[in-house]
XYZ file of C-alpha atoms in Angstrom:
363
model
C 21.373 13.148 16.148
C 19.588 12.501 12.888
C 19.847 9.241 10.999
C 22.350 9.330 8.113
C 20.872 10.412 4.811
C 22.171 9.144 1.494
C 22.890 11.529 -1.354
C 23.442 10.149 -4.880
C 27.064 10.943 -5.649
C 26.481 10.255 -9.328
C 23.710 12.857 -9.608
C 24.419 15.667 -12.074
C 24.692 19.258 -10.956
C 21.096 20.481 -10.783
C 19.901 23.892 -11.879
C 18.884 26.290 -9.081
C 15.297 26.001 -7.898
C 13.082 28.921 -8.885
C 12.518 31.436 -6.075
C 8.737 31.290 -6.524
C 8.707 27.494 -6.173
C 10.805 27.601 -2.988
C 8.460 30.218 -1.528
C 5.437 28.052 -2.342
C 7.087 25.004 -0.738
C 7.824 27.052 2.378
C 4.182 28.146 2.522
C 3.038 24.510 2.357
C 5.509 23.599 5.108
C 4.189 26.371 7.365
C 0.619 25.217 6.690
C 1.511 21.666 7.739
C 2.827 22.991 11.036
C -0.699 24.197 11.854
C -2.106 20.661 11.725
C -3.126 17.853 9.349
C -4.292 18.956 5.924
C -7.901 18.237 4.941
C -8.284 15.826 1.993
C -8.806 18.609 -0.543
C -5.594 20.358 0.560
C -3.678 17.074 0.518
C -4.744 16.629 -3.095
C -3.654 20.185 -3.931
C -0.234 19.569 -2.357
C 0.179 16.302 -4.275
C -0.728 18.047 -7.541
C 1.642 20.925 -6.772
C 4.533 18.510 -6.186
C 3.985 16.828 -9.546
C 4.127 20.040 -11.590
C 7.846 19.781 -12.401
C 11.170 18.279 -11.233
C 11.903 21.599 -9.502
C 8.685 21.284 -7.491
C 9.707 17.756 -6.484
C 13.190 18.886 -5.422
C 11.767 21.796 -3.430
C 9.429 19.449 -1.606
C 12.279 17.043 -0.849
C 13.933 19.904 1.021
C 10.684 20.614 2.869
C 10.378 16.935 3.826
C 13.898 16.971 5.267
C 13.008 19.983 7.418
C 9.791 18.296 8.542
C 11.771 15.194 9.430
C 14.141 17.241 11.593
C 11.264 18.963 13.371
C 9.837 15.583 14.282
C 13.213 14.205 15.435
C 13.418 16.107 18.716
C 16.148 15.181 21.230
C 15.272 12.203 23.451
C 12.880 11.744 25.183
C 10.998 14.033 22.788
C 12.087 12.152 19.672
C 9.291 11.090 17.369
C 9.211 8.870 14.294
C 11.319 10.034 11.353
C 9.853 10.687 7.944
C 10.395 7.545 5.850
C 7.989 7.654 2.894
C 8.573 6.785 -0.729
C 5.193 6.642 -2.449
C 2.907 9.620 -2.951
C 0.148 8.193 -0.745
C 2.483 7.204 2.091
C 4.097 10.640 1.988
C 0.724 12.304 2.525
C -0.052 9.940 5.406
C 3.390 10.507 6.945
C 3.019 14.280 6.729
C -0.333 14.039 8.487
C 1.224 11.895 11.230
C 4.067 14.388 11.626
C 1.635 17.265 12.014
C -0.365 15.330 14.648
C 2.806 14.306 16.483
C 4.038 17.884 16.451
C 0.839 19.038 18.165
C 1.458 16.537 20.986
C 5.121 17.471 21.291
C 4.149 21.119 21.794
C 2.778 20.175 25.208
C 6.203 19.112 26.464
C 8.812 20.647 24.153
C 11.180 23.371 25.436
C 10.557 27.000 24.531
C 13.078 27.096 21.686
C 11.249 24.281 19.883
C 7.890 25.992 20.487
C 9.202 29.016 18.627
C 10.296 26.856 15.701
C 6.833 25.343 15.369
C 5.246 28.806 15.061
C 7.416 30.290 12.365
C 5.731 31.873 9.303
C 6.498 30.604 5.821
C 8.999 33.431 5.211
C 11.200 31.956 7.948
C 11.086 28.450 6.450
C 11.984 29.928 3.089
C 15.458 30.838 4.439
C 16.188 27.204 5.338
C 15.187 25.915 1.912
C 17.935 27.699 -0.024
C 20.395 24.844 0.504
C 20.290 21.148 -0.393
C 20.674 20.293 3.297
C 19.958 22.396 6.379
C 20.466 21.507 10.050
C 17.950 23.505 12.067
C 19.063 25.231 15.290
C 19.163 22.738 18.136
C 19.824 19.671 15.992
C 22.797 18.273 14.073
C 22.350 16.374 10.816
C 24.412 13.338 9.704
C 24.796 12.584 5.996
C 26.395 9.682 4.153
C 27.152 10.376 0.514
C 26.939 7.680 -2.123
C 30.745 7.504 -2.413
C 30.963 6.569 1.282
C 32.051 9.980 2.579
C 30.485 10.794 5.943
C 29.413 14.298 6.961
C 28.083 15.901 10.127
C 26.332 19.244 9.721
C 26.228 21.379 12.869
C 22.961 22.907 14.037
C 22.148 26.118 12.176
C 24.209 25.134 9.103
C 23.389 24.969 5.386
C 25.151 22.825 2.767
C 24.955 22.221 -0.996
C 26.212 18.944 -2.543
C 27.463 19.242 -6.130
C 29.010 16.029 -7.461
C 29.943 15.764 -11.127
C 32.165 13.619 -13.336
C 35.091 15.961 -12.653
C 34.856 16.726 -8.945
C 33.127 16.094 -5.622
C 32.141 19.554 -4.400
C 30.455 20.617 -1.156
C 29.549 24.265 -0.599
C 29.077 25.367 3.021
C 26.694 28.325 2.958
C 26.779 28.897 6.713
C 27.636 27.099 9.918
C 30.005 24.179 10.489
C 30.749 20.884 8.757
C 32.705 17.782 9.837
C 33.973 15.577 6.992
C 35.397 12.044 6.837
C 36.229 11.501 3.181
C 36.139 8.163 1.374
C 38.276 7.019 -1.545
C 36.591 7.709 -4.878
C 35.828 4.634 -6.991
C 35.705 6.726 -10.183
C 38.688 6.586 -12.535
C 40.494 8.854 -12.457
C 39.553 9.691 -8.845
C 37.749 13.020 -8.538
C 39.092 15.658 -6.140
C 37.090 16.235 -2.948
C 36.559 19.968 -2.419
C 34.739 22.044 0.200
C 34.068 25.682 -0.651
C 32.834 28.677 1.346
C 32.439 32.363 0.538
C 36.171 32.758 1.240
C 37.732 30.042 -0.916
C 38.232 26.332 -1.500
C 39.730 23.487 0.510
C 40.884 20.310 -1.250
C 41.042 17.192 0.913
C 43.910 14.749 0.559
C 42.341 11.651 2.190
C 41.324 13.030 5.538
C 39.099 13.974 8.466
C 38.566 17.688 8.930
C 36.117 20.369 10.061
C 35.153 23.645 8.368
C 33.388 26.554 10.054
C 32.038 29.651 8.317
C 32.663 32.531 10.735
C 30.592 35.723 10.656
C 32.420 38.922 11.612
C 35.669 38.826 13.568
C 36.999 35.519 14.880
C 36.339 34.540 18.487
C 39.064 35.208 21.021
C 40.099 31.593 21.588
C 41.537 31.224 18.088
C 44.078 33.227 16.181
C 42.428 36.584 15.489
C 45.025 38.299 13.325
C 45.898 38.204 9.654
C 49.030 40.027 8.579
C 49.218 41.522 12.068
C 45.835 43.276 11.840
C 42.180 42.284 12.163
C 41.172 41.233 8.660
C 37.715 41.274 7.076
C 36.879 39.637 3.780
C 35.971 41.976 0.930
C 32.522 42.215 -0.543
C 30.866 43.101 2.757
C 31.087 39.576 4.205
C 33.246 40.652 7.142
C 33.907 37.021 8.039
C 36.321 34.178 7.491
C 36.563 30.394 7.323
C 38.218 28.184 9.942
C 39.717 24.860 8.801
C 40.843 22.232 11.335
C 42.543 19.035 10.114
C 42.436 15.874 12.246
C 43.762 13.277 9.804
C 45.588 13.513 6.473
C 45.954 16.955 4.898
C 43.862 19.716 3.308
C 45.003 22.423 0.887
C 43.579 25.951 1.360
C 43.022 28.157 -1.697
C 41.660 31.613 -0.752
C 39.377 32.968 -3.481
C 41.380 36.117 -4.274
C 44.909 35.015 -3.333
C 47.623 34.043 -5.850
C 48.539 30.362 -6.053
C 51.822 31.103 -4.277
C 49.794 32.001 -1.178
C 47.958 28.654 -1.067
C 48.894 26.419 1.850
C 48.477 22.794 2.959
C 47.550 22.012 6.563
C 48.547 18.686 8.128
C 46.835 16.644 10.829
C 46.745 18.542 14.131
C 46.751 21.994 12.509
C 44.058 24.611 12.057
C 43.974 28.050 10.444
C 41.439 30.615 9.403
C 41.428 32.447 6.101
C 39.647 35.221 4.265
C 39.348 35.686 0.514
C 42.867 37.189 0.369
C 45.035 35.593 3.061
C 45.613 32.691 5.460
C 46.424 33.203 9.143
C 49.302 31.332 10.825
C 48.424 27.755 11.767
C 47.613 26.859 15.368
C 46.841 23.554 17.114
C 43.575 21.821 16.223
C 41.656 20.276 19.136
C 39.517 17.174 18.643
C 37.426 18.459 21.558
C 36.149 21.219 19.272
C 34.157 18.571 17.359
C 32.329 17.403 20.500
C 29.227 19.154 19.137
C 28.742 15.955 17.117
C 27.932 14.238 20.431
C 25.859 17.200 21.649
C 28.604 18.501 23.956
C 30.532 21.732 24.413
C 33.960 21.050 25.949
C 35.629 24.188 27.297
C 39.242 24.470 28.469
C 39.873 27.957 29.840
C 37.539 29.202 27.091
C 36.757 32.936 27.070
C 33.168 33.377 28.212
C 32.107 35.254 25.029
C 33.331 32.281 22.959
C 31.387 29.865 25.183
C 28.243 31.948 24.754
C 28.766 32.155 20.985
C 29.099 28.355 20.742
C 25.885 27.796 22.706
C 24.092 30.425 20.619
C 25.237 28.818 17.343
C 23.842 25.453 18.346
C 20.615 26.531 20.033
C 19.653 29.444 17.794
C 19.174 31.648 20.852
C 20.451 35.204 21.208
C 22.988 35.200 24.072
C 24.929 38.252 25.276
C 27.776 38.428 27.794
C 27.632 41.671 29.787
C 30.819 43.804 29.923
C 31.599 42.892 33.541
C 31.898 39.200 32.596
C 33.716 39.558 29.259
C 37.151 38.675 30.680
C 36.051 35.494 32.466
C 37.091 32.025 31.295
C 35.295 28.727 31.757
C 36.293 25.046 31.792
C 34.039 22.013 31.787
C 31.698 19.902 29.666
C 28.251 21.308 28.891
C 25.157 19.823 27.159
C 24.502 21.674 23.908
C 21.151 19.935 23.474
C 19.918 21.333 26.803
C 20.883 25.038 26.714
C 18.909 25.880 29.869
C 20.884 23.283 31.832
C 24.151 24.511 30.291
C 23.338 28.058 31.419
C 22.507 26.856 34.940
C 25.817 24.964 35.105
C 27.652 28.085 33.953
C 25.915 30.251 36.548
C 26.778 27.810 39.338
C 30.419 27.478 38.245
C 31.194 31.185 37.876
C 28.513 32.517 40.259
C 26.899 34.549 37.520
C 23.338 35.725 36.996
C 21.400 34.624 33.927
C 18.564 36.904 32.789
C 16.167 36.700 29.875
C 15.081 39.956 28.275
C 11.892 39.919 26.241
C 9.782 37.053 24.979
C 9.380 35.018 21.823
C 11.685 35.239 18.828
C 13.227 38.519 20.020
C 14.217 37.192 23.455
C 17.794 37.814 24.614
C 19.671 35.825 27.278
C 22.127 37.975 29.246
C 25.053 36.574 31.241
C 26.691 38.761 33.874
């Protein structure tokens, strides 16, 4: 798990970074993955970063991604990126590139694929202020003391202002432990997704942005029918509250339809409606410790959880769709998790294809 990163809670809301600048930063990042930059290229990168505040912010995002790539799970973990001056940053980037080349000799296949991605792939992960790459969670500590855990494959924006503390979850899953605000009057703590807003009332909670229909383990009905959010999203948001309370405000629902969940409750919602509350399980946050804890979990849900964390494509064949699984599985070692599954349920695990388009089939 990554070391906590501090984010200045007093920072003003920044303007979006220009698309061209993000693309250029992604191209530099991809170039660094090929090996250390020669002195002339290091000078070009340093000059590029100094062109404007937007260039500096874009490169900060690139540095965070580079730091994650170098922080492989033990025993593959390498030194993190801790550089403050321009010269030390260049030296650190060179060390990261050299260390990456050594790690390639022993890293698992999923990490090999990440090292070979073109700049267009890195560009996707630079849209957000913070991104947790597949296979690795990211811990953040905000300047107000709030603690966050960002699940692998997730993207998050932090937008603090004088009026509110706002987090926007672009994709994936977020665990939040809020802190009391020292500002007077205290600013509300809000998490938003494509489907609406959630206001925390002194609490611990988790938010997951769900693509498509909800998995079978959780409540899959809204108003008695499968419900897709408008605007082509076809997804929903799942909120689970573990301490305190959180108020849900769907984006297109009247205020009368807003609802407050208490500790021990969870519910999903779309832009228009909130599903009935069910019981929240602390075990569902075990991903923070790199674990997947299943209790009679439908096999498709188990596969989806492993796929979310690892970034792999995993498919459960029709003959195994109705099976359920119980046990504790290592998310940070997906190959071992698949072997444990196969031994428990006497299933066959097959890999179709190679490289980025590979598909793991369970049946």
